[in-house]
Amino acid sequence: MDKVEQILSEFRLNKEDLKEIMERMQHEMDRGLRIETHEEASVKMLPTYVCSTPEGSEVGDFLALDLGGTNFRVMLVIVGEDEERSWKVETKNQMYSIPEDAMTGTAEMLFDYIAECMSDFLDKHHIKHKKLPLGFTFSFPVRHEDIDKGILINWTKGFKASGAEGNNIVGLLRDAIKRRGDFEMDVVAMVNDTVATMISCYYEDRSCEVGMIVGTGCNACYMEEMRTVELVEGEEGRMCVNTEWGAFGDNGELEEFRLEYDRVVDETSINPGHQLYEKVISGKYMGELVRLVLMKLVNEDLLFNGEASEQLKTRGSFETRFVSQVESDTGDRKQIYNILSSLGVLPSELDCDIVRLVCESVSTRSAHMCGAGLAGVINRMRERRCQEALKITVGVDGSVYKLHPCFRDKFHKIVRDLTPHCEITFIQSEEGSGRGAALISAVACKMAACMLTQ
């Protein structure tokens, strides 16, 4: 066990390490906001053109699309008022899985498939005759030119559809709807899932000015002072900035914190050298990191009598959901035993305990790394606002945050440890991506109406 502990101790980050990561994140955030350093900054700090938060007077029917992973969601959102004149939001939604050939074929194929799913949804809900305002949650790095115009910088999360990078995503969607020709839609806003999450949680708590996702990917957005967003004209008020912090580390900022397992995960990914911070934290990579550590222990004769099954030797075989299940084991090791035997390994009790330690080491580092990034954002908000103490709410979504048994508490603790002058509330978002997109559409429609009457 001493040797195992020694190998796993590499995953432990002390408070000084975390402060260093936080300060480097802040440095890259500053570079991302400034015109002269934006291009080479690893944290791009993309303006979203979302400046207004919902007031509560926006009502109506809206359609929301949510594309950010292998599943795509279409949602009807009905925003109304109840008897007390406070908001009431009803939603109806359907999930569609995206075929591999649409993800990796051409942009036209991908957006034709999305339009086909929309057509199916509108048929099912008998609303094809209505021309509804549409909010599109699109969770990839986008350079916005307006709230309804955004250029895809690069695909992430396994998408590779050709002809989309460098093009206006809303334009590609509008073209696909036009090609189908069996319904009309008014695309009024496109947002990132972090922004949609923030707005959706703002509806619950008016102090919510940060949105965050920890799931397949990992990212955050927050309300930044307009005077510091150099890529957009204007000095007054605040604008929501999508940090795209998953790429933090791409310029070498995390080198001394990355381990041999991180390097293997990166080298065998479809985007080597990119999204390095995300690869240390998110659900897409957590299970594979655990598998690589297990293989190291097997090779050093510290686990499974030095013998691994063919399954365990196979990349991707230890799924991230197994990490949550292992750490949820109540103590009888039954769950751990079942997972390992499904991977062709017959473990001893000691083997089960070591596997649990490996999972805890990887997921704890993930929570701490993620917490250092968020603490950097929140401390920077307090400094920019020249406040001695900042009271702030963070809206969070994503499978790792919601489903892992210990991630949330460890993450909260580190964020609070690193932000001594801030009072932070965390809200878990429900249907944040779709509902938030619809609420932003409601705001965009209202703003457009105001512009017309001026």
Short mmCIF file of C-alpha atoms in Angstrom, two decimals:
data_model
loop_
_atom_site.label_atom_id
_atom_site.label_comp_id
_atom_site.label_asym_id
_atom_site.label_seq_id
_atom_site.Cartn_x
_atom_site.Cartn_y
_atom_site.Cartn_z
CA MET A 1 0.00 0.00 0.00
CA ASP A 2 2.92 2.35 0.67
CA LYS A 3 4.02 2.06 -2.96
CA VAL A 4 0.44 2.62 -4.16
CA GLU A 5 0.15 5.70 -1.95
CA GLN A 6 3.43 7.00 -3.32
CA ILE A 7 2.20 6.69 -6.92
CA LEU A 8 -1.16 8.31 -6.10
CA SER A 9 0.43 11.16 -4.11
CA GLU A 10 1.28 12.81 -7.46
CA PHE A 11 -2.42 13.65 -7.83
CA ARG A 12 -2.47 15.70 -4.62
CA LEU A 13 -2.38 19.46 -5.08
CA ASN A 14 -1.64 21.58 -2.02
CA LYS A 15 -3.09 25.04 -1.42
CA GLU A 16 0.00 26.76 -2.85
CA ASP A 17 -0.31 24.72 -6.07
CA LEU A 18 -3.97 25.68 -6.36
CA LYS A 19 -3.24 29.37 -5.75
CA GLU A 20 -0.60 29.22 -8.49
CA ILE A 21 -3.09 27.63 -10.92
CA MET A 22 -5.68 30.28 -9.96
CA GLU A 23 -3.26 33.15 -10.59
CA ARG A 24 -2.17 31.74 -13.95
CA MET A 25 -5.83 31.39 -14.94
CA GLN A 26 -6.40 35.06 -14.04
CA HIS A 27 -3.36 36.08 -16.07
CA GLU A 28 -4.70 34.24 -19.15
CA MET A 29 -8.19 35.73 -18.60
CA ASP A 30 -6.67 39.21 -18.70
CA ARG A 31 -4.76 38.35 -21.89
CA GLY A 32 -7.97 36.99 -23.47
CA LEU A 33 -9.84 40.25 -22.77
CA ARG A 34 -7.19 42.50 -24.31
CA ILE A 35 -7.08 43.17 -28.05
CA GLU A 36 -3.29 42.90 -28.40
CA THR A 37 -3.00 39.54 -26.57
CA HIS A 38 -6.39 37.94 -27.35
CA GLU A 39 -5.18 35.86 -30.31
CA GLU A 40 -2.41 34.07 -28.42
CA ALA A 41 -4.22 33.76 -25.06
CA SER A 42 -5.24 30.20 -24.16
CA VAL A 43 -8.37 31.47 -22.34
CA LYS A 44 -10.24 33.25 -25.12
CA MET A 45 -12.80 35.24 -23.03
CA LEU A 46 -15.33 35.42 -25.85
CA PRO A 47 -17.97 38.20 -25.68
CA THR A 48 -21.49 36.74 -25.89
CA TYR A 49 -23.50 39.94 -26.53
CA VAL A 50 -25.73 38.91 -23.63
CA CYS A 51 -25.88 42.14 -21.61
CA SER A 52 -29.39 42.02 -20.17
CA THR A 53 -30.77 39.49 -17.78
CA PRO A 54 -34.50 38.64 -17.82
CA GLU A 55 -36.70 41.00 -15.80
CA GLY A 56 -39.71 38.75 -15.49
CA SER A 57 -42.00 40.57 -17.92
CA GLU A 58 -40.99 38.41 -20.91
CA VAL A 59 -43.80 35.98 -21.76
CA GLY A 60 -44.69 33.78 -24.73
CA ASP A 61 -43.86 30.47 -26.43
CA PHE A 62 -40.27 29.83 -27.46
CA LEU A 63 -38.39 26.97 -29.06
CA ALA A 64 -34.95 26.00 -27.76
CA LEU A 65 -32.31 23.77 -29.32
CA ASP A 66 -29.42 22.36 -27.32
CA LEU A 67 -26.39 20.95 -29.12
CA GLY A 68 -23.32 20.23 -27.04
CA GLY A 69 -22.59 16.53 -27.11
CA THR A 70 -23.74 13.30 -28.72
CA ASN A 71 -27.35 14.04 -27.77
CA PHE A 72 -29.32 16.92 -29.22
CA ARG A 73 -32.42 18.34 -27.53
CA VAL A 74 -35.43 20.20 -28.91
CA MET A 75 -37.56 22.00 -26.33
CA LEU A 76 -40.77 24.00 -26.29
CA VAL A 77 -40.64 26.56 -23.48
CA ILE A 78 -43.81 28.35 -22.41
CA VAL A 79 -43.02 31.44 -20.33
CA GLY A 80 -46.02 32.87 -18.51
CA GLU A 81 -47.05 34.55 -15.26
CA ASP A 82 -48.79 32.97 -12.30
CA GLU A 83 -51.36 34.60 -10.00
CA GLU A 84 -48.64 36.42 -8.01
CA ARG A 85 -47.30 37.84 -11.31
CA SER A 86 -44.07 35.89 -10.93
CA TRP A 87 -42.64 33.78 -13.73
CA LYS A 88 -43.92 30.36 -14.57
CA VAL A 89 -41.92 28.32 -17.05
CA GLU A 90 -43.24 25.09 -18.56
CA THR A 91 -41.15 22.90 -20.80
CA LYS A 92 -41.71 19.98 -23.16
CA ASN A 93 -38.66 18.40 -24.65
CA GLN A 94 -37.32 15.51 -26.65
CA MET A 95 -33.83 14.10 -26.95
CA TYR A 96 -32.40 12.91 -30.27
CA SER A 97 -29.07 11.11 -30.54
CA ILE A 98 -26.71 12.34 -33.24
CA PRO A 99 -25.38 9.63 -35.56
CA GLU A 100 -21.61 9.36 -35.91
CA ASP A 101 -21.74 10.19 -39.63
CA ALA A 102 -23.56 13.48 -38.91
CA MET A 103 -20.96 14.42 -36.27
CA THR A 104 -18.00 13.69 -38.53
CA GLY A 105 -19.45 14.23 -42.03
CA THR A 106 -20.23 17.64 -43.52
CA ALA A 107 -21.81 20.66 -41.82
CA GLU A 108 -24.72 20.34 -44.26
CA MET A 109 -25.37 16.75 -43.12
CA LEU A 110 -25.25 17.76 -39.45
CA PHE A 111 -27.60 20.74 -39.80
CA ASP A 112 -29.98 18.85 -42.11
CA TYR A 113 -30.25 16.22 -39.39
CA ILE A 114 -30.95 18.93 -36.77
CA ALA A 115 -33.67 20.43 -39.01
CA GLU A 116 -35.17 16.95 -39.45
CA CYS A 117 -35.35 16.51 -35.64
CA MET A 118 -36.96 19.94 -35.29
CA SER A 119 -39.55 19.03 -37.93
CA ASP A 120 -40.35 15.80 -36.07
CA PHE A 121 -40.73 17.66 -32.75
CA LEU A 122 -43.00 20.36 -34.24
CA ASP A 123 -45.20 17.63 -35.79
CA LYS A 124 -45.50 15.79 -32.47
CA HIS A 125 -46.58 18.96 -30.67
CA HIS A 126 -48.82 20.21 -33.51
CA ILE A 127 -47.06 23.59 -33.72
CA LYS A 128 -45.60 23.44 -37.22
CA HIS A 129 -47.86 26.29 -38.34
CA LYS A 130 -46.36 28.68 -35.72
CA LYS A 131 -43.28 30.77 -36.45
CA LEU A 132 -41.70 30.75 -32.99
CA PRO A 133 -38.65 32.66 -31.72
CA LEU A 134 -35.79 30.17 -31.37
CA GLY A 135 -32.88 30.15 -28.91
CA PHE A 136 -29.96 27.90 -29.87
CA THR A 137 -27.62 26.60 -27.16
CA PHE A 138 -24.43 25.69 -29.00
CA SER A 139 -21.69 24.52 -26.69
CA PHE A 140 -18.55 24.93 -28.75
CA PRO A 141 -16.05 27.81 -29.00
CA VAL A 142 -17.74 30.59 -30.99
CA ARG A 143 -16.66 34.14 -31.81
CA HIS A 144 -19.87 36.17 -31.56
CA GLU A 145 -20.48 39.13 -33.82
CA ASP A 146 -23.97 39.65 -32.39
CA ILE A 147 -26.41 37.73 -30.23
CA ASP A 148 -27.67 35.87 -33.34
CA LYS A 149 -24.40 35.58 -35.23
CA GLY A 150 -21.43 33.49 -34.17
CA ILE A 151 -18.46 32.03 -36.04
CA LEU A 152 -17.36 28.54 -34.97
CA ILE A 153 -13.68 28.74 -33.98
CA ASN A 154 -13.13 24.99 -33.68
CA TRP A 155 -15.05 21.82 -32.91
CA THR A 156 -14.45 19.98 -29.60
CA LYS A 157 -15.96 16.89 -27.89
CA GLY A 158 -15.56 14.51 -30.83
CA PHE A 159 -17.33 16.66 -33.48
CA LYS A 160 -15.55 17.06 -36.80
CA ALA A 161 -18.27 18.12 -39.32
CA SER A 162 -16.39 19.76 -42.19
CA GLY A 163 -17.35 23.18 -43.51
CA ALA A 164 -18.55 24.51 -40.15
CA GLU A 165 -15.35 25.94 -38.67
CA GLY A 166 -14.97 29.58 -39.68
CA ASN A 167 -18.65 29.85 -40.58
CA ASN A 168 -21.70 31.46 -38.97
CA ILE A 169 -23.51 28.66 -37.12
CA VAL A 170 -26.88 30.47 -37.10
CA GLY A 171 -26.55 30.88 -40.88
CA LEU A 172 -25.95 27.12 -41.29
CA LEU A 173 -29.05 26.39 -39.21
CA ARG A 174 -31.20 28.89 -41.13
CA ASP A 175 -30.02 27.39 -44.45
CA ALA A 176 -30.94 23.87 -43.30
CA ILE A 177 -34.43 25.03 -42.22
CA LYS A 178 -34.85 26.70 -45.62
CA ARG A 179 -33.72 23.54 -47.47
CA ARG A 180 -36.36 21.48 -45.66
CA GLY A 181 -39.05 24.05 -46.40
CA ASP A 182 -41.77 22.49 -44.19
CA PHE A 183 -41.60 24.98 -41.28
CA GLU A 184 -40.41 28.52 -40.49
CA MET A 185 -38.43 29.60 -37.48
CA ASP A 186 -37.07 32.92 -36.21
CA VAL A 187 -33.56 32.27 -34.81
CA VAL A 188 -33.11 35.19 -32.41
CA ALA A 189 -30.24 34.11 -30.15
CA MET A 190 -27.35 31.69 -29.97
CA VAL A 191 -25.63 31.06 -26.65
CA ASN A 192 -23.13 28.75 -25.00
CA ASP A 193 -24.46 26.19 -22.48
CA THR A 194 -22.69 28.01 -19.61
CA VAL A 195 -24.55 31.23 -20.51
CA ALA A 196 -27.88 29.39 -20.77
CA THR A 197 -27.22 27.80 -17.37
CA MET A 198 -26.44 31.19 -15.79
CA ILE A 199 -29.60 32.80 -17.19
CA SER A 200 -31.76 29.83 -16.22
CA CYS A 201 -30.46 30.01 -12.63
CA TYR A 202 -30.82 33.81 -12.58
CA TYR A 203 -34.53 33.10 -12.87
CA GLU A 204 -34.25 31.35 -9.44
CA ASP A 205 -31.76 33.75 -7.85
CA ARG A 206 -31.08 37.32 -9.04
CA SER A 207 -27.50 37.16 -7.71
CA CYS A 208 -26.55 34.51 -10.28
CA GLU A 209 -23.81 36.04 -12.44
CA VAL A 210 -21.67 32.96 -13.11
CA GLY A 211 -22.57 29.87 -15.14
CA MET A 212 -20.56 26.69 -15.20
CA ILE A 213 -20.62 23.22 -16.74
CA VAL A 214 -18.75 20.18 -15.44
CA GLY A 215 -19.84 17.23 -17.58
CA THR A 216 -18.44 15.79 -20.81
CA GLY A 217 -16.61 19.12 -21.10
CA CYS A 218 -15.84 21.88 -18.62
CA ASN A 219 -16.34 25.62 -19.06
CA ALA A 220 -17.51 28.79 -17.29
CA CYS A 221 -18.98 32.21 -18.09
CA TYR A 222 -19.59 35.29 -15.94
CA MET A 223 -20.73 38.93 -16.10
CA GLU A 224 -17.65 41.08 -16.85
CA GLU A 225 -17.38 44.86 -16.70
CA MET A 226 -17.84 46.22 -20.26
CA ARG A 227 -14.89 48.60 -19.87
CA THR A 228 -12.49 45.62 -19.75
CA VAL A 229 -13.99 43.72 -22.74
CA GLU A 230 -11.78 45.32 -25.38
CA LEU A 231 -13.14 43.21 -28.25
CA VAL A 232 -16.50 45.02 -28.03
CA GLU A 233 -17.16 48.76 -28.12
CA GLY A 234 -18.77 50.36 -25.09
CA GLU A 235 -17.79 51.16 -21.51
CA GLU A 236 -21.09 51.01 -19.63
CA GLY A 237 -22.61 48.06 -17.81
CA ARG A 238 -21.65 44.40 -18.04
CA MET A 239 -21.53 41.71 -20.67
CA CYS A 240 -21.50 37.96 -20.19
CA VAL A 241 -18.11 36.55 -21.24
CA ASN A 242 -17.68 32.89 -22.21
CA THR A 243 -14.20 32.07 -20.87
CA GLU A 244 -13.67 28.87 -22.92
CA TRP A 245 -11.29 27.95 -20.13
CA GLY A 246 -11.04 24.29 -21.25
CA ALA A 247 -8.07 25.41 -23.39
CA PHE A 248 -6.19 26.81 -20.36
CA GLY A 249 -2.79 25.10 -20.36
CA ASP A 250 -2.51 24.97 -24.15
CA ASN A 251 0.33 27.52 -23.89
CA GLY A 252 2.19 25.48 -21.26
CA GLU A 253 0.61 27.02 -18.12
CA LEU A 254 -0.09 23.58 -16.59
CA GLU A 255 3.09 21.74 -17.55
CA GLU A 256 4.43 21.03 -14.06
CA PHE A 257 1.00 19.86 -12.88
CA ARG A 258 0.36 17.38 -15.72
CA LEU A 259 1.22 13.74 -15.06
CA GLU A 260 2.25 10.90 -17.38
CA TYR A 261 -1.40 9.74 -17.57
CA ASP A 262 -2.53 13.20 -18.68
CA ARG A 263 0.03 13.12 -21.48
CA VAL A 264 -1.20 9.73 -22.74
CA VAL A 265 -4.85 10.89 -22.63
CA ASP A 266 -3.89 13.99 -24.60
CA GLU A 267 -1.73 12.19 -27.18
CA THR A 268 -4.44 9.61 -27.92
CA SER A 269 -7.27 12.18 -28.16
CA ILE A 270 -8.59 13.62 -31.44
CA ASN A 271 -7.16 17.06 -30.54
CA PRO A 272 -3.66 16.57 -29.08
CA GLY A 273 -2.21 19.67 -27.40
CA HIS A 274 -5.62 21.32 -27.04
CA GLN A 275 -8.18 21.65 -24.20
CA LEU A 276 -5.58 20.54 -21.65
CA TYR A 277 -7.38 21.95 -18.58
CA GLU A 278 -10.60 20.23 -19.64
CA LYS A 279 -8.69 16.94 -20.08
CA VAL A 280 -7.63 17.04 -16.41
CA ILE A 281 -11.17 17.74 -15.16
CA SER A 282 -14.06 16.61 -17.34
CA GLY A 283 -16.11 13.45 -17.60
CA LYS A 284 -14.93 12.69 -21.11
CA TYR A 285 -11.46 11.82 -19.78
CA MET A 286 -11.84 10.88 -16.08
CA GLY A 287 -12.49 7.16 -16.60
CA GLU A 288 -9.57 6.80 -18.99
CA LEU A 289 -7.23 8.52 -16.52
CA VAL A 290 -8.28 5.98 -13.88
CA ARG A 291 -7.70 3.08 -16.32
CA LEU A 292 -4.18 4.33 -17.11
CA VAL A 293 -3.32 4.53 -13.39
CA LEU A 294 -4.70 1.00 -12.85
CA MET A 295 -2.52 -0.27 -15.71
CA LYS A 296 0.54 1.40 -14.15
CA LEU A 297 -0.20 -0.36 -10.83
CA VAL A 298 -0.67 -3.71 -12.64
CA ASN A 299 2.63 -3.25 -14.45
CA GLU A 300 4.37 -2.53 -11.14
CA ASP A 301 2.84 -5.73 -9.69
CA LEU A 302 0.78 -3.76 -7.16
CA LEU A 303 -2.69 -4.73 -8.43
CA PHE A 304 -4.53 -7.86 -9.71
CA ASN A 305 -1.39 -9.99 -9.12
CA GLY A 306 0.30 -8.08 -11.92
CA GLU A 307 -2.16 -9.30 -14.58
CA ALA A 308 -4.69 -7.20 -16.50
CA SER A 309 -7.53 -8.51 -18.66
CA GLU A 310 -7.68 -7.65 -22.36
CA GLN A 311 -10.68 -5.41 -21.59
CA LEU A 312 -8.77 -3.40 -19.01
CA LYS A 313 -5.95 -2.97 -21.54
CA THR A 314 -8.44 -1.45 -23.99
CA ARG A 315 -8.62 2.34 -24.21
CA GLY A 316 -11.97 3.71 -23.00
CA SER A 317 -13.07 0.49 -21.27
CA PHE A 318 -13.15 2.05 -17.78
CA GLU A 319 -16.07 4.46 -18.19
CA THR A 320 -16.39 7.65 -16.17
CA ARG A 321 -19.69 6.44 -14.68
CA PHE A 322 -17.67 3.60 -13.09
CA VAL A 323 -15.68 6.22 -11.15
CA SER A 324 -18.91 7.50 -9.57
CA GLN A 325 -20.13 3.97 -8.90
CA VAL A 326 -16.85 2.90 -7.27
CA GLU A 327 -16.89 5.93 -4.97
CA SER A 328 -20.57 5.33 -4.15
CA ASP A 329 -19.81 1.81 -2.89
CA THR A 330 -21.20 1.58 0.64
CA GLY A 331 -18.29 -0.42 2.04
CA ASP A 332 -19.11 -4.03 1.14
CA ARG A 333 -17.10 -3.60 -2.11
CA LYS A 334 -19.90 -5.35 -4.02
CA GLN A 335 -20.28 -2.59 -6.60
CA ILE A 336 -16.51 -2.35 -7.16
CA TYR A 337 -16.27 -6.14 -7.49
CA ASN A 338 -19.09 -6.21 -10.07
CA ILE A 339 -17.52 -3.44 -12.19
CA LEU A 340 -14.11 -5.11 -12.19
CA SER A 341 -15.50 -8.56 -12.97
CA SER A 342 -17.47 -7.04 -15.89
CA LEU A 343 -14.03 -5.93 -17.16
CA GLY A 344 -12.69 -9.49 -16.92
CA VAL A 345 -10.82 -9.08 -13.61
CA LEU A 346 -11.43 -11.09 -10.43
CA PRO A 347 -10.22 -8.77 -7.65
CA SER A 348 -9.28 -9.40 -4.03
CA GLU A 349 -10.64 -7.13 -1.28
CA LEU A 350 -7.33 -5.26 -1.29
CA ASP A 351 -7.58 -4.81 -5.08
CA CYS A 352 -11.05 -3.28 -4.62
CA ASP A 353 -9.72 -0.87 -1.99
CA ILE A 354 -6.85 0.19 -4.26
CA VAL A 355 -9.24 0.79 -7.19
CA ARG A 356 -11.35 2.99 -4.92
CA LEU A 357 -8.24 4.98 -3.90
CA VAL A 358 -7.32 5.49 -7.57
CA CYS A 359 -10.82 6.78 -8.39
CA GLU A 360 -10.75 9.11 -5.37
CA SER A 361 -7.33 10.47 -6.35
CA VAL A 362 -8.36 11.26 -9.93
CA SER A 363 -11.77 12.77 -9.08
CA THR A 364 -10.41 14.82 -6.14
CA ARG A 365 -7.73 16.36 -8.35
CA SER A 366 -10.45 17.14 -10.91
CA ALA A 367 -12.58 18.92 -8.27
CA HIS A 368 -9.59 20.88 -6.94
CA MET A 369 -8.32 21.93 -10.39
CA CYS A 370 -11.82 23.06 -11.34
CA GLY A 371 -12.24 24.91 -8.03
CA ALA A 372 -8.98 26.84 -8.57
CA GLY A 373 -10.28 28.08 -11.95
CA LEU A 374 -13.63 29.22 -10.57
CA ALA A 375 -11.96 30.91 -7.58
CA GLY A 376 -9.85 32.87 -10.09
CA VAL A 377 -12.99 34.09 -11.88
CA ILE A 378 -14.81 35.08 -8.67
CA ASN A 379 -11.82 36.87 -7.10
CA ARG A 380 -11.33 38.78 -10.34
CA MET A 381 -15.02 39.85 -10.34
CA ARG A 382 -14.67 41.18 -6.79
CA GLU A 383 -11.50 43.16 -7.67
CA ARG A 384 -13.05 44.61 -10.85
CA ARG A 385 -16.08 45.79 -8.89
CA CYS A 386 -13.84 47.27 -6.17
CA GLN A 387 -15.87 45.49 -3.49
CA GLU A 388 -14.46 44.42 -0.14
CA ALA A 389 -16.87 41.50 -0.04
CA LEU A 390 -18.72 39.94 -2.97
CA LYS A 391 -21.99 38.04 -2.63
CA ILE A 392 -22.43 35.87 -5.71
CA THR A 393 -24.41 32.89 -6.96
CA VAL A 394 -23.02 30.31 -9.37
CA GLY A 395 -25.37 28.24 -11.55
CA VAL A 396 -23.90 24.79 -12.32
CA ASP A 397 -24.88 21.98 -14.68
CA GLY A 398 -23.22 18.83 -15.98
CA SER A 399 -23.11 15.12 -15.23
CA VAL A 400 -19.88 15.10 -13.18
CA TYR A 401 -21.18 17.85 -10.87
CA LYS A 402 -24.63 16.28 -10.56
CA LEU A 403 -23.86 12.56 -10.42
CA HIS A 404 -20.45 12.04 -8.82
CA PRO A 405 -20.98 11.39 -5.07
CA CYS A 406 -18.10 13.56 -3.74
CA PHE A 407 -17.10 15.98 -6.51
CA ARG A 408 -19.55 18.73 -5.56
CA ASP A 409 -18.55 19.02 -1.88
CA LYS A 410 -14.80 18.94 -2.58
CA PHE A 411 -15.22 21.49 -5.36
CA HIS A 412 -17.30 23.87 -3.18
CA LYS A 413 -14.79 23.64 -0.33
CA ILE A 414 -11.78 24.54 -2.50
CA VAL A 415 -13.61 27.46 -4.17
CA ARG A 416 -14.53 28.88 -0.75
CA ASP A 417 -11.02 28.29 0.66
CA LEU A 418 -9.52 30.30 -2.22
CA THR A 419 -12.08 33.17 -2.10
CA PRO A 420 -11.91 34.42 1.52
CA HIS A 421 -13.74 37.71 0.80
CA CYS A 422 -16.66 36.20 -1.09
CA GLU A 423 -19.95 34.68 -0.04
CA ILE A 424 -20.82 32.08 -2.67
CA THR A 425 -24.08 30.23 -3.25
CA PHE A 426 -24.21 27.33 -5.69
CA ILE A 427 -27.44 26.44 -7.54
CA GLN A 428 -27.81 23.26 -9.54
CA SER A 429 -29.44 24.03 -12.85
CA GLU A 430 -32.47 22.06 -14.00
CA GLU A 431 -32.88 21.89 -17.79
CA GLY A 432 -30.59 24.93 -17.83
CA SER A 433 -29.38 24.72 -21.40
CA GLY A 434 -32.81 24.74 -23.02
CA ARG A 435 -34.68 26.91 -20.56
CA GLY A 436 -31.87 29.47 -20.47
CA ALA A 437 -31.74 29.68 -24.27
CA ALA A 438 -35.49 30.32 -24.37
CA LEU A 439 -35.26 33.04 -21.69
CA ILE A 440 -32.41 34.71 -23.59
CA SER A 441 -34.59 34.56 -26.73
CA ALA A 442 -37.35 36.24 -24.73
CA VAL A 443 -34.94 39.02 -23.72
CA ALA A 444 -33.64 39.35 -27.33
CA CYS A 445 -37.20 39.65 -28.70
CA LYS A 446 -38.04 42.27 -26.12
CA MET A 447 -34.83 44.23 -26.85
CA ALA A 448 -35.58 44.08 -30.60
CA ALA A 449 -39.10 45.38 -29.97
CA CYS A 450 -37.69 48.25 -27.89
CA MET A 451 -35.26 49.13 -30.70
CA LEU A 452 -38.13 49.26 -33.21
CA THR A 453 -40.17 51.63 -31.05
CA GLN A 454 -37.26 53.99 -30.42
#
